[in-house]
Amino acid sequence: MSTTPELLAEVERTFREEHGRVVAALTRRFGDLDLAEDAAAEALVVALEKWPTDGVPPNAGGWLTTTATHRAIDRIRRESQRDTKHQAALMITDDTAHEPTGVVEDDRLRLMFTCCHPALPGEARVALTLRMLGGLTVEEIARAFLVPETTMARRITRAKHKIKAANIPFRVPDGTDVTDRLGTVLDVVHLVFNEGYLAGTGDDPIRADLTGEAIRLGRLLRELVPDDGEVAGLLALMLLIEARRTARVAGGELVTLDQQDRGAWDRELVAEGHALVRECLARVAGGGAAPGRYQLMAAVNAVHTDARDARDTDWSQVAQLYDQLYAVSPTPVVALNRAIAIAELDGPEVALAIVDRLDLDGYHAWHATRADLLRRLGRSAEARAAYDAAIAAGDNPAEQAYLTRRRDELGR
Amino acid sequence: MTQYMLSVQHTGAYPAMDSPEAQEMFAATGAFTDKLQASGQWVFVGGLQGVDTATRIDARGGDAVVTDGAYVESKEHLAGFWVIEAADLDEAIALAAEASKACNDPIEVRPFHSV
């Protein structure tokens, strides 16, 4: 059998999918993230040699883990011959006790908590998660976050050093901590998604791929922590936004929600997202914890994707959900989104009064919202200035194109 | 096990020794130290006198140059520290949270080099 591009792509895809499992299993066994990462990379080299002729094994994850484990042991032996201090490493066994936490004990979940530890800088959490669990290369992550590869490599190296030096644990936090810590994990996944979402379609495909990567991490979390409402909420939120991806841009220009071709939405993703939101609602109704921000944002998106026509949108429900969201997350951005719903319910004048009170001068969406409200009120000169400010503050080409057209359509 | 230093980052002057807030702080930090000793996590504890008692020595040029005052002139200064032994950073963070409440100051957690 010869190596075909398809086969090579399959090997790479399998490796990326299984990367988190391999690194997590080895980190647990050897207590060393670096060793785990290097051994996983060596296992890929072996896979690239063998799989094209032997085919991808049925349990590819298990195969890669076993191969990587052998490589790691080889390496420890080699190093221990050079340095007797490493002799002890040979005796390393898996002595991590299983904590009765009520959540599924999976090495990948432990790895997520390690990579997203609050003692690490925020950007390092994102990079480590994509590297270790997502199996992205440092070069790919650097490209996705628009920084030089050396910068990203340094960021990841420093984070790994801190994990080792400060002894950041490889385990699921227990008891009361788990909810807070799960929140930081969800925030990392959401950040990855937003990075891809903001990149739109015109940029480097790697950036747009981040939405898919975030959804994959979201699905993994959902599999590992099936009973948490916020985990389900985040996955639902991402699916409902991803479902509208192709309808969101036409001819290089942003298409706003009310103008989108709703027939072009991905029905399967919408259905999956709605099912998750219904599950969240049932959990809350059944006496579960009050919904957090991901569930509420998912619910807003569920209301939007529920309307066959933009005119059928249940704006009072949207406004009510934003009220709830503001109660748990009182930020001016939430207030801005709530004002957009208020414009539909009580008119643009009422909404503009709310928007004008918000301190969001550097935020392009604030200017864009003001511009639209002023346009609807027939205040063209002010609308034009607001469109200019929105264009100056933003950086997404599709959105810039949309705002420019709207500005140029204003009557004098 | 890793040894960590929990250092107390104090801003401004200390309250008077006989003030109720100082007394409350001594009681709380004392209780925290007792707890560390009982659990076997205690290695060392020390409270430092004010920065106005500090002296700086610089012998890099050969002769020891002695000057009055702290090494770094900043509002925030080291007021004291605990050295603890913990299973991992999460355990150290949980203890640091207790320490912060006890002395009513932020705490920096830093691992020692393993010898």
Short mmCIF file of C-alpha atoms in Angstrom, two decimals:
data_model
loop_
_atom_site.label_atom_id
_atom_site.label_comp_id
_atom_site.label_asym_id
_atom_site.label_seq_id
_atom_site.Cartn_x
_atom_site.Cartn_y
_atom_site.Cartn_z
CA MET A 1 0.00 0.00 0.00
CA SER A 2 1.36 3.41 -0.88
CA THR A 3 0.93 6.60 1.06
CA THR A 4 -1.93 8.61 -0.33
CA PRO A 5 -2.69 12.18 0.71
CA GLU A 6 -6.03 10.90 2.06
CA LEU A 7 -4.32 8.37 4.27
CA LEU A 8 -1.84 10.95 5.49
CA ALA A 9 -4.71 13.30 6.29
CA GLU A 10 -6.45 10.50 8.16
CA VAL A 11 -3.33 9.79 10.21
CA GLU A 12 -2.99 13.46 11.07
CA ARG A 13 -6.66 13.84 11.92
CA THR A 14 -6.57 10.73 14.12
CA PHE A 15 -3.45 11.97 15.85
CA ARG A 16 -5.01 15.34 16.57
CA GLU A 17 -8.17 13.73 17.90
CA GLU A 18 -6.23 11.37 20.13
CA HIS A 19 -3.53 13.82 21.20
CA GLY A 20 -5.29 14.87 24.41
CA ARG A 21 -5.89 11.26 25.45
CA VAL A 22 -2.25 10.28 24.85
CA VAL A 23 -0.73 13.31 26.60
CA ALA A 24 -3.18 13.00 29.50
CA ALA A 25 -2.48 9.30 30.03
CA LEU A 26 1.29 9.84 29.96
CA THR A 27 1.17 12.89 32.21
CA ARG A 28 -0.72 10.83 34.77
CA ARG A 29 1.75 8.00 34.52
CA PHE A 30 5.00 9.99 34.46
CA GLY A 31 3.97 13.26 36.09
CA ASP A 32 5.71 15.27 33.39
CA LEU A 33 3.89 17.27 30.76
CA ASP A 34 6.99 17.84 28.64
CA LEU A 35 7.86 14.17 28.53
CA ALA A 36 4.24 13.34 27.66
CA GLU A 37 4.19 15.87 24.83
CA ASP A 38 7.50 14.72 23.34
CA ALA A 39 6.58 11.06 23.59
CA ALA A 40 3.26 11.76 21.84
CA ALA A 41 5.16 13.46 19.02
CA GLU A 42 7.48 10.45 18.74
CA ALA A 43 4.47 8.14 18.59
CA LEU A 44 3.19 10.16 15.65
CA VAL A 45 6.47 9.57 13.80
CA VAL A 46 6.03 5.82 14.33
CA ALA A 47 2.40 6.06 13.22
CA LEU A 48 3.40 7.89 10.06
CA GLU A 49 5.82 5.05 9.29
CA LYS A 50 3.50 2.17 10.07
CA TRP A 51 -0.07 3.20 9.43
CA PRO A 52 0.28 3.90 5.71
CA THR A 53 1.18 0.21 5.19
CA ASP A 54 -0.62 -1.46 8.10
CA GLY A 55 -3.65 0.85 8.11
CA VAL A 56 -4.95 2.94 11.04
CA PRO A 57 -5.49 0.51 13.95
CA PRO A 58 -9.05 0.14 15.29
CA ASN A 59 -8.11 1.56 18.70
CA ALA A 60 -5.81 4.32 17.46
CA GLY A 61 -5.82 6.14 20.82
CA GLY A 62 -4.75 3.01 22.68
CA TRP A 63 -2.09 2.25 20.06
CA LEU A 64 -0.66 5.78 20.27
CA THR A 65 -0.71 5.73 24.08
CA THR A 66 1.13 2.40 24.23
CA THR A 67 3.68 3.49 21.64
CA ALA A 68 4.22 6.85 23.38
CA THR A 69 4.59 5.11 26.76
CA HIS A 70 7.34 2.87 25.37
CA ARG A 71 9.09 5.90 23.93
CA ALA A 72 8.82 7.75 27.24
CA ILE A 73 10.30 4.79 29.16
CA ASP A 74 13.12 4.56 26.58
CA ARG A 75 13.86 8.21 27.10
CA ILE A 76 13.86 7.95 30.90
CA ARG A 77 16.27 4.99 30.61
CA ARG A 78 18.57 6.90 28.28
CA GLU A 79 18.60 9.90 30.57
CA SER A 80 19.06 7.80 33.69
CA GLN A 81 22.21 6.30 32.19
CA ARG A 82 23.59 9.78 31.74
CA ASP A 83 22.44 11.02 35.10
CA THR A 84 21.92 8.82 38.12
CA LYS A 85 19.55 11.38 39.59
CA HIS A 86 17.02 10.18 37.04
CA GLN A 87 17.27 6.63 38.34
CA ALA A 88 14.32 7.30 40.58
CA ALA A 89 12.23 8.23 37.57
CA LEU A 90 12.35 4.62 36.43
CA MET A 91 10.46 3.62 39.50
CA ILE A 92 7.64 6.07 38.84
CA THR A 93 4.33 4.36 39.13
CA ASP A 94 0.80 5.53 38.89
CA ASP A 95 0.08 6.41 42.50
CA THR A 96 -2.54 9.13 42.06
CA ALA A 97 -5.49 8.27 44.22
CA HIS A 98 -8.96 8.40 42.74
CA GLU A 99 -10.90 11.16 44.46
CA PRO A 100 -14.61 10.59 44.86
CA THR A 101 -15.67 13.82 43.17
CA GLY A 102 -18.86 12.68 41.49
CA VAL A 103 -17.53 13.72 38.09
CA VAL A 104 -16.21 11.26 35.58
CA GLU A 105 -12.55 10.60 36.21
CA ASP A 106 -10.86 10.94 32.90
CA ASP A 107 -7.24 11.87 32.41
CA ARG A 108 -8.25 14.39 29.77
CA LEU A 109 -10.43 16.20 32.30
CA ARG A 110 -7.49 16.35 34.70
CA LEU A 111 -5.38 17.71 31.86
CA MET A 112 -7.98 20.40 31.15
CA PHE A 113 -7.94 21.54 34.76
CA THR A 114 -4.14 21.66 34.70
CA CYS A 115 -3.95 23.61 31.44
CA CYS A 116 -6.68 26.05 32.58
CA HIS A 117 -5.35 26.55 36.11
CA PRO A 118 -6.04 30.08 37.40
CA ALA A 119 -2.37 30.39 38.46
CA LEU A 120 -1.42 30.46 34.76
CA PRO A 121 -1.76 33.62 32.65
CA GLY A 122 -4.98 33.67 30.60
CA GLU A 123 -3.29 33.56 27.19
CA ALA A 124 -1.12 30.65 28.32
CA ARG A 125 -4.22 28.68 29.39
CA VAL A 126 -5.67 29.03 25.91
CA ALA A 127 -2.40 28.10 24.21
CA LEU A 128 -1.73 25.09 26.45
CA THR A 129 -5.26 23.77 26.02
CA LEU A 130 -4.99 23.97 22.25
CA ARG A 131 -1.53 22.41 22.28
CA MET A 132 -2.13 19.56 24.74
CA LEU A 133 -5.82 18.76 24.28
CA GLY A 134 -6.38 20.09 20.79
CA GLY A 135 -3.14 18.63 19.41
CA LEU A 136 -2.45 21.84 17.46
CA THR A 137 1.18 22.61 16.74
CA VAL A 138 2.84 25.66 18.30
CA GLU A 139 3.10 27.14 14.81
CA GLU A 140 -0.66 26.71 14.23
CA ILE A 141 -1.55 28.27 17.58
CA ALA A 142 0.80 31.20 16.90
CA ARG A 143 -0.87 31.77 13.53
CA ALA A 144 -4.33 31.52 15.04
CA PHE A 145 -3.53 34.15 17.66
CA LEU A 146 -1.54 36.38 15.30
CA VAL A 147 1.68 36.29 17.30
CA PRO A 148 5.19 35.18 16.21
CA GLU A 149 5.90 31.50 16.70
CA THR A 150 8.80 32.24 19.08
CA THR A 151 6.47 34.29 21.29
CA MET A 152 3.93 31.47 21.43
CA ALA A 153 6.64 28.86 22.06
CA ARG A 154 7.96 30.95 24.95
CA ARG A 155 4.46 31.39 26.37
CA ILE A 156 3.88 27.63 26.35
CA THR A 157 7.34 26.82 27.72
CA ARG A 158 6.91 29.27 30.60
CA ALA A 159 3.51 27.85 31.47
CA LYS A 160 4.85 24.30 31.46
CA HIS A 161 7.74 25.43 33.64
CA LYS A 162 5.36 26.98 36.14
CA ILE A 163 3.23 23.83 36.21
CA LYS A 164 6.31 21.83 37.13
CA ALA A 165 7.99 24.35 39.47
CA ALA A 166 4.90 25.37 41.41
CA ASN A 167 3.54 21.82 41.37
CA ILE A 168 0.21 22.64 39.75
CA PRO A 169 -1.69 19.40 40.25
CA PHE A 170 -2.91 17.02 37.58
CA ARG A 171 -6.30 16.31 39.04
CA VAL A 172 -9.93 17.32 39.14
CA PRO A 173 -10.44 19.83 41.97
CA ASP A 174 -12.58 18.51 44.76
CA GLY A 175 -15.79 19.61 46.36
CA THR A 176 -16.66 23.27 46.36
CA ASP A 177 -13.73 24.28 44.16
CA VAL A 178 -14.84 22.29 41.16
CA THR A 179 -17.59 24.72 40.08
CA ASP A 180 -15.29 27.75 40.12
CA ARG A 181 -12.50 25.90 38.43
CA LEU A 182 -14.84 24.44 35.82
CA GLY A 183 -15.79 28.05 35.09
CA THR A 184 -12.20 28.90 34.14
CA VAL A 185 -12.08 25.84 31.85
CA LEU A 186 -15.34 26.93 30.15
CA ASP A 187 -14.00 30.47 29.75
CA VAL A 188 -10.91 29.15 27.95
CA VAL A 189 -13.05 27.12 25.53
CA HIS A 190 -15.34 30.13 24.96
CA LEU A 191 -12.32 32.32 24.26
CA VAL A 192 -11.04 29.87 21.66
CA PHE A 193 -14.48 29.88 20.05
CA ASN A 194 -14.72 33.68 20.00
CA GLU A 195 -11.27 33.99 18.44
CA GLY A 196 -12.42 31.77 15.57
CA TYR A 197 -15.81 33.45 15.33
CA LEU A 198 -14.32 36.93 15.12
CA ALA A 199 -11.89 35.75 12.46
CA GLY A 200 -14.88 35.17 10.17
CA THR A 201 -14.30 33.50 6.84
CA GLY A 202 -11.90 35.76 4.98
CA ASP A 203 -8.85 35.28 7.16
CA ASP A 204 -6.42 32.45 7.66
CA PRO A 205 -8.44 29.22 7.74
CA ILE A 206 -6.61 28.18 10.92
CA ARG A 207 -8.31 31.03 12.73
CA ALA A 208 -11.75 30.07 11.49
CA ASP A 209 -10.97 26.47 12.46
CA LEU A 210 -10.81 27.58 16.08
CA THR A 211 -14.62 27.50 16.28
CA GLY A 212 -14.54 23.83 15.29
CA GLU A 213 -11.76 23.18 17.77
CA ALA A 214 -13.68 24.90 20.57
CA ILE A 215 -16.79 22.85 19.75
CA ARG A 216 -14.70 19.68 19.88
CA LEU A 217 -13.40 20.69 23.33
CA GLY A 218 -16.95 21.60 24.35
CA ARG A 219 -18.21 18.17 23.28
CA LEU A 220 -15.38 16.51 25.20
CA LEU A 221 -16.24 18.47 28.34
CA ARG A 222 -19.88 17.57 27.89
CA GLU A 223 -18.92 13.90 27.64
CA LEU A 224 -16.74 14.16 30.76
CA VAL A 225 -19.09 16.32 32.85
CA PRO A 226 -22.55 15.41 31.52
CA ASP A 227 -24.54 16.77 34.47
CA ASP A 228 -23.34 20.35 34.54
CA GLY A 229 -25.73 22.97 33.14
CA GLU A 230 -23.03 25.46 32.22
CA VAL A 231 -21.08 22.82 30.28
CA ALA A 232 -24.24 22.02 28.31
CA GLY A 233 -24.98 25.74 28.00
CA LEU A 234 -21.59 26.57 26.52
CA LEU A 235 -21.82 23.74 23.99
CA ALA A 236 -25.35 24.84 23.03
CA LEU A 237 -24.22 28.46 22.67
CA MET A 238 -21.35 27.50 20.37
CA LEU A 239 -23.52 25.17 18.26
CA LEU A 240 -26.26 27.77 17.78
CA ILE A 241 -23.75 30.42 16.69
CA GLU A 242 -21.83 27.97 14.48
CA ALA A 243 -25.11 26.92 12.81
CA ARG A 244 -25.43 30.44 11.37
CA ARG A 245 -21.83 30.65 10.16
CA THR A 246 -22.42 30.40 6.41
CA ALA A 247 -25.42 32.76 6.53
CA ARG A 248 -23.48 35.37 8.45
CA VAL A 249 -21.31 36.56 5.58
CA ALA A 250 -22.32 37.13 1.94
CA GLY A 251 -20.09 38.65 -0.72
CA GLY A 252 -17.48 39.52 1.91
CA GLU A 253 -20.02 41.50 3.90
CA LEU A 254 -21.52 40.79 7.30
CA VAL A 255 -25.19 39.84 7.20
CA THR A 256 -27.02 40.85 10.37
CA LEU A 257 -29.31 38.37 12.11
CA ASP A 258 -32.51 39.99 10.78
CA GLN A 259 -31.24 39.81 7.18
CA GLN A 260 -29.85 36.27 7.22
CA ASP A 261 -31.18 33.52 4.98
CA ARG A 262 -32.56 31.31 7.73
CA GLY A 263 -32.84 28.40 5.31
CA ALA A 264 -29.04 28.38 5.12
CA TRP A 265 -28.67 27.72 8.83
CA ASP A 266 -27.34 24.29 9.73
CA ARG A 267 -30.50 22.53 10.92
CA GLU A 268 -28.66 19.70 12.64
CA LEU A 269 -26.57 22.05 14.75
CA VAL A 270 -29.66 24.12 15.58
CA ALA A 271 -31.56 20.98 16.64
CA GLU A 272 -28.65 19.79 18.78
CA GLY A 273 -28.31 23.23 20.39
CA HIS A 274 -32.05 23.44 21.08
CA ALA A 275 -32.06 19.98 22.66
CA LEU A 276 -29.26 21.06 25.01
CA VAL A 277 -31.09 24.28 25.95
CA ARG A 278 -34.26 22.28 26.68
CA GLU A 279 -32.23 19.95 28.85
CA CYS A 280 -30.84 22.97 30.75
CA LEU A 281 -34.33 24.40 31.25
CA ALA A 282 -35.57 21.05 32.56
CA ARG A 283 -32.65 20.83 34.97
CA VAL A 284 -33.35 24.32 36.34
CA ALA A 285 -37.10 23.61 36.54
CA GLY A 286 -36.32 20.38 38.40
CA GLY A 287 -34.62 22.32 41.20
CA GLY A 288 -31.10 22.40 39.77
CA ALA A 289 -28.70 25.32 40.13
CA ALA A 290 -29.81 28.68 38.70
CA PRO A 291 -28.60 29.10 35.12
CA GLY A 292 -25.22 30.76 34.69
CA ARG A 293 -24.17 33.01 31.84
CA TYR A 294 -23.49 30.31 29.26
CA GLN A 295 -26.94 28.80 29.69
CA LEU A 296 -28.54 32.23 29.47
CA MET A 297 -26.58 33.21 26.36
CA ALA A 298 -27.49 29.85 24.81
CA ALA A 299 -31.15 30.51 25.64
CA VAL A 300 -31.00 33.90 23.88
CA ASN A 301 -29.56 32.19 20.81
CA ALA A 302 -32.22 29.51 21.05
CA VAL A 303 -34.95 32.18 20.92
CA HIS A 304 -33.36 33.70 17.81
CA THR A 305 -32.89 30.38 16.04
CA ASP A 306 -36.43 29.37 16.97
CA ALA A 307 -37.97 32.10 14.81
CA ARG A 308 -38.57 31.05 11.20
CA ASP A 309 -38.64 34.71 10.26
CA ALA A 310 -36.78 37.53 12.02
CA ARG A 311 -40.15 39.28 12.51
CA ASP A 312 -41.36 36.32 14.60
CA THR A 313 -38.59 36.77 17.17
CA ASP A 314 -39.90 36.74 20.73
CA TRP A 315 -38.16 39.95 21.80
CA SER A 316 -39.78 40.08 25.22
CA GLN A 317 -38.22 36.72 26.00
CA VAL A 318 -34.87 37.95 24.70
CA ALA A 319 -35.09 41.06 26.91
CA GLN A 320 -36.10 38.97 29.91
CA LEU A 321 -33.14 36.62 29.36
CA TYR A 322 -30.79 39.59 29.17
CA ASP A 323 -32.25 40.84 32.46
CA GLN A 324 -31.34 37.50 34.01
CA LEU A 325 -27.92 37.60 32.35
CA TYR A 326 -27.32 41.10 33.69
CA ALA A 327 -28.14 39.83 37.19
CA VAL A 328 -25.33 37.23 37.02
CA SER A 329 -22.96 39.22 34.80
CA PRO A 330 -23.57 42.98 35.17
CA THR A 331 -21.40 44.25 32.33
CA PRO A 332 -22.07 47.17 29.97
CA VAL A 333 -21.85 44.74 27.02
CA VAL A 334 -24.80 42.75 28.41
CA ALA A 335 -26.69 46.03 28.93
CA LEU A 336 -25.97 46.94 25.29
CA ASN A 337 -27.38 43.65 24.04
CA ARG A 338 -30.41 44.07 26.24
CA ALA A 339 -30.94 47.54 24.75
CA ILE A 340 -31.09 45.99 21.26
CA ALA A 341 -34.04 43.89 22.41
CA ILE A 342 -35.61 46.96 24.06
CA ALA A 343 -35.41 48.78 20.70
CA GLU A 344 -37.65 46.08 19.21
CA LEU A 345 -40.09 46.20 22.12
CA ASP A 346 -40.24 49.90 23.06
CA GLY A 347 -38.72 51.60 20.03
CA PRO A 348 -35.29 53.01 19.12
CA GLU A 349 -35.68 56.19 21.20
CA VAL A 350 -36.01 54.31 24.51
CA ALA A 351 -33.12 52.03 23.52
CA LEU A 352 -30.89 54.94 22.52
CA ALA A 353 -31.38 56.57 25.92
CA ILE A 354 -30.11 53.34 27.54
CA VAL A 355 -27.22 52.93 25.08
CA ASP A 356 -26.05 56.52 25.54
CA ARG A 357 -25.64 55.95 29.27
CA LEU A 358 -23.22 53.04 28.74
CA ASP A 359 -19.50 53.63 29.07
CA LEU A 360 -18.38 51.70 25.98
CA ASP A 361 -16.69 54.38 23.91
CA GLY A 362 -13.88 52.13 22.64
CA TYR A 363 -16.20 49.26 21.68
CA HIS A 364 -17.14 49.07 18.00
CA ALA A 365 -20.46 47.32 18.68
CA TRP A 366 -21.58 50.22 20.88
CA HIS A 367 -20.98 52.66 18.03
CA ALA A 368 -22.61 50.31 15.53
CA THR A 369 -25.69 49.94 17.74
CA ARG A 370 -25.94 53.71 18.22
CA ALA A 371 -25.54 54.20 14.47
CA ASP A 372 -28.40 51.84 13.73
CA LEU A 373 -30.71 53.39 16.35
CA LEU A 374 -29.94 56.91 15.12
CA ARG A 375 -30.57 55.80 11.53
CA ARG A 376 -33.96 54.39 12.53
CA LEU A 377 -34.76 57.69 14.24
CA GLY A 378 -33.90 59.57 11.03
CA ARG A 379 -31.00 61.40 12.69
CA SER A 380 -28.71 60.89 9.68
CA ALA A 381 -25.86 63.23 10.56
CA GLU A 382 -25.41 61.70 14.00
CA ALA A 383 -25.82 58.22 12.54
CA ARG A 384 -23.07 58.94 10.02
CA ALA A 385 -20.68 60.02 12.78
CA ALA A 386 -21.54 56.88 14.76
CA TYR A 387 -20.92 54.64 11.70
CA ASP A 388 -17.54 56.36 11.23
CA ALA A 389 -16.67 55.72 14.88
CA ALA A 390 -17.77 52.07 14.58
CA ILE A 391 -15.62 51.58 11.46
CA ALA A 392 -12.65 53.22 13.18
CA ALA A 393 -13.01 51.05 16.31
CA GLY A 394 -13.56 47.69 14.54
CA ASP A 395 -11.19 45.42 12.64
CA ASN A 396 -13.31 42.68 11.06
CA PRO A 397 -13.32 43.23 7.26
CA ALA A 398 -16.82 41.80 6.73
CA GLU A 399 -18.25 44.02 9.42
CA GLN A 400 -16.36 47.05 8.11
CA ALA A 401 -17.84 46.42 4.65
CA TYR A 402 -21.36 46.20 6.09
CA LEU A 403 -21.00 49.36 8.20
CA THR A 404 -19.51 51.30 5.28
CA ARG A 405 -22.44 50.38 3.04
CA ARG A 406 -24.99 51.31 5.71
CA ARG A 407 -23.26 54.64 6.24
CA ASP A 408 -23.16 55.38 2.53
CA GLU A 409 -26.88 54.58 2.18
CA LEU A 410 -27.83 57.26 4.69
CA GLY A 411 -29.88 60.14 3.24
CA ARG A 412 -28.42 63.59 3.46
CA MET B 1 5.42 17.54 48.55
CA THR B 2 6.55 21.03 47.67
CA GLN B 3 7.67 23.79 50.00
CA TYR B 4 6.07 27.16 49.38
CA MET B 5 6.62 30.59 50.83
CA LEU B 6 3.41 32.43 51.64
CA SER B 7 4.54 36.04 51.83
CA VAL B 8 2.40 38.78 53.28
CA GLN B 9 2.22 41.80 50.97
CA HIS B 10 1.42 44.73 53.22
CA THR B 11 0.71 48.26 52.04
CA GLY B 12 1.40 51.31 54.21
CA ALA B 13 2.21 51.58 57.90
CA TYR B 14 1.34 48.90 60.47
CA PRO B 15 -1.52 49.55 62.88
CA ALA B 16 -0.38 50.30 66.46
CA MET B 17 0.54 47.13 68.38
CA ASP B 18 -2.12 47.68 71.02
CA SER B 19 -4.88 48.65 68.59
CA PRO B 20 -7.86 46.27 68.37
CA GLU B 21 -7.14 45.55 64.67
CA ALA B 22 -3.52 44.55 65.44
CA GLN B 23 -4.66 42.36 68.32
CA GLU B 24 -7.27 40.71 66.12
CA MET B 25 -4.65 40.10 63.41
CA PHE B 26 -2.19 38.54 65.89
CA ALA B 27 -4.91 36.24 67.22
CA ALA B 28 -5.97 35.17 63.71
CA THR B 29 -2.46 34.62 62.34
CA GLY B 30 -1.51 32.79 65.55
CA ALA B 31 -4.48 30.47 65.17
CA PHE B 32 -3.55 29.83 61.53
CA THR B 33 0.05 28.97 62.53
CA ASP B 34 -1.25 26.61 65.24
CA LYS B 35 -3.37 24.89 62.64
CA LEU B 36 -0.39 24.47 60.28
CA GLN B 37 1.69 22.99 63.10
CA ALA B 38 -1.09 20.58 64.05
CA SER B 39 -1.46 19.35 60.45
CA GLY B 40 2.29 19.00 59.90
CA GLN B 41 2.32 21.56 57.08
CA TRP B 42 4.31 24.12 59.06
CA VAL B 43 7.98 24.75 58.32
CA PHE B 44 8.61 28.32 59.46
CA VAL B 45 6.81 31.51 60.32
CA GLY B 46 8.13 35.01 60.86
CA GLY B 47 6.70 38.49 61.15
CA LEU B 48 8.91 41.39 60.15
CA GLN B 49 9.18 44.76 61.82
CA GLY B 50 8.41 47.86 59.80
CA VAL B 51 10.45 48.98 56.76
CA ASP B 52 11.77 51.88 58.83
CA THR B 53 13.87 49.28 60.71
CA ALA B 54 15.51 47.93 57.54
CA THR B 55 19.18 48.40 56.64
CA ARG B 56 20.67 47.84 53.21
CA ILE B 57 24.13 46.41 52.63
CA ASP B 58 25.83 46.32 49.25
CA ALA B 59 29.26 44.65 49.13
CA ARG B 60 29.31 44.01 45.37
CA GLY B 61 32.03 46.61 44.93
CA GLY B 62 34.27 45.03 47.61
CA ASP B 63 33.59 47.23 50.61
CA ALA B 64 30.28 46.88 52.38
CA VAL B 65 28.25 50.03 51.84
CA VAL B 66 25.63 50.35 54.54
CA THR B 67 22.58 52.51 53.93
CA ASP B 68 19.44 53.11 55.88
CA GLY B 69 16.14 51.86 54.49
CA ALA B 70 14.55 49.07 52.53
CA TYR B 71 16.00 47.69 49.32
CA VAL B 72 12.97 48.58 47.26
CA GLU B 73 11.10 51.80 47.83
CA SER B 74 7.50 50.88 47.23
CA LYS B 75 4.22 51.18 49.02
CA GLU B 76 3.86 47.40 49.15
CA HIS B 77 6.38 45.53 51.27
CA LEU B 78 7.05 42.17 52.82
CA ALA B 79 5.50 42.12 56.28
CA GLY B 80 6.13 38.48 57.13
CA PHE B 81 5.91 34.99 55.76
CA TRP B 82 5.12 31.39 56.35
CA VAL B 83 7.05 28.51 54.84
CA ILE B 84 4.73 25.57 54.38
CA GLU B 85 4.80 22.12 52.93
CA ALA B 86 1.88 21.20 50.69
CA ALA B 87 0.97 18.37 48.33
CA ASP B 88 0.53 20.76 45.40
CA LEU B 89 -0.28 24.33 44.43
CA ASP B 90 -4.02 23.87 45.02
CA GLU B 91 -3.37 22.92 48.64
CA ALA B 92 -0.99 25.89 49.01
CA ILE B 93 -3.59 28.24 47.49
CA ALA B 94 -6.24 27.04 49.94
CA LEU B 95 -3.86 27.74 52.84
CA ALA B 96 -2.89 31.12 51.36
CA ALA B 97 -6.58 32.07 51.31
CA GLU B 98 -6.77 31.35 55.05
CA ALA B 99 -3.55 33.29 55.64
CA SER B 100 -4.86 36.28 53.68
CA LYS B 101 -8.03 36.37 55.78
CA ALA B 102 -6.01 36.03 59.00
CA CYS B 103 -3.62 38.93 58.33
CA ASN B 104 -5.98 40.96 56.14
CA ASP B 105 -3.36 41.35 53.40
CA PRO B 106 -2.81 39.77 50.00
CA ILE B 107 -0.50 36.75 49.94
CA GLU B 108 2.01 35.69 47.30
CA VAL B 109 2.57 31.95 46.94
CA ARG B 110 5.97 30.86 45.58
CA PRO B 111 7.59 27.46 45.41
CA PHE B 112 11.09 26.88 46.74
CA HIS B 113 13.68 25.15 44.57
CA SER B 114 13.73 21.52 45.51
CA VAL B 115 17.14 20.68 46.92
#
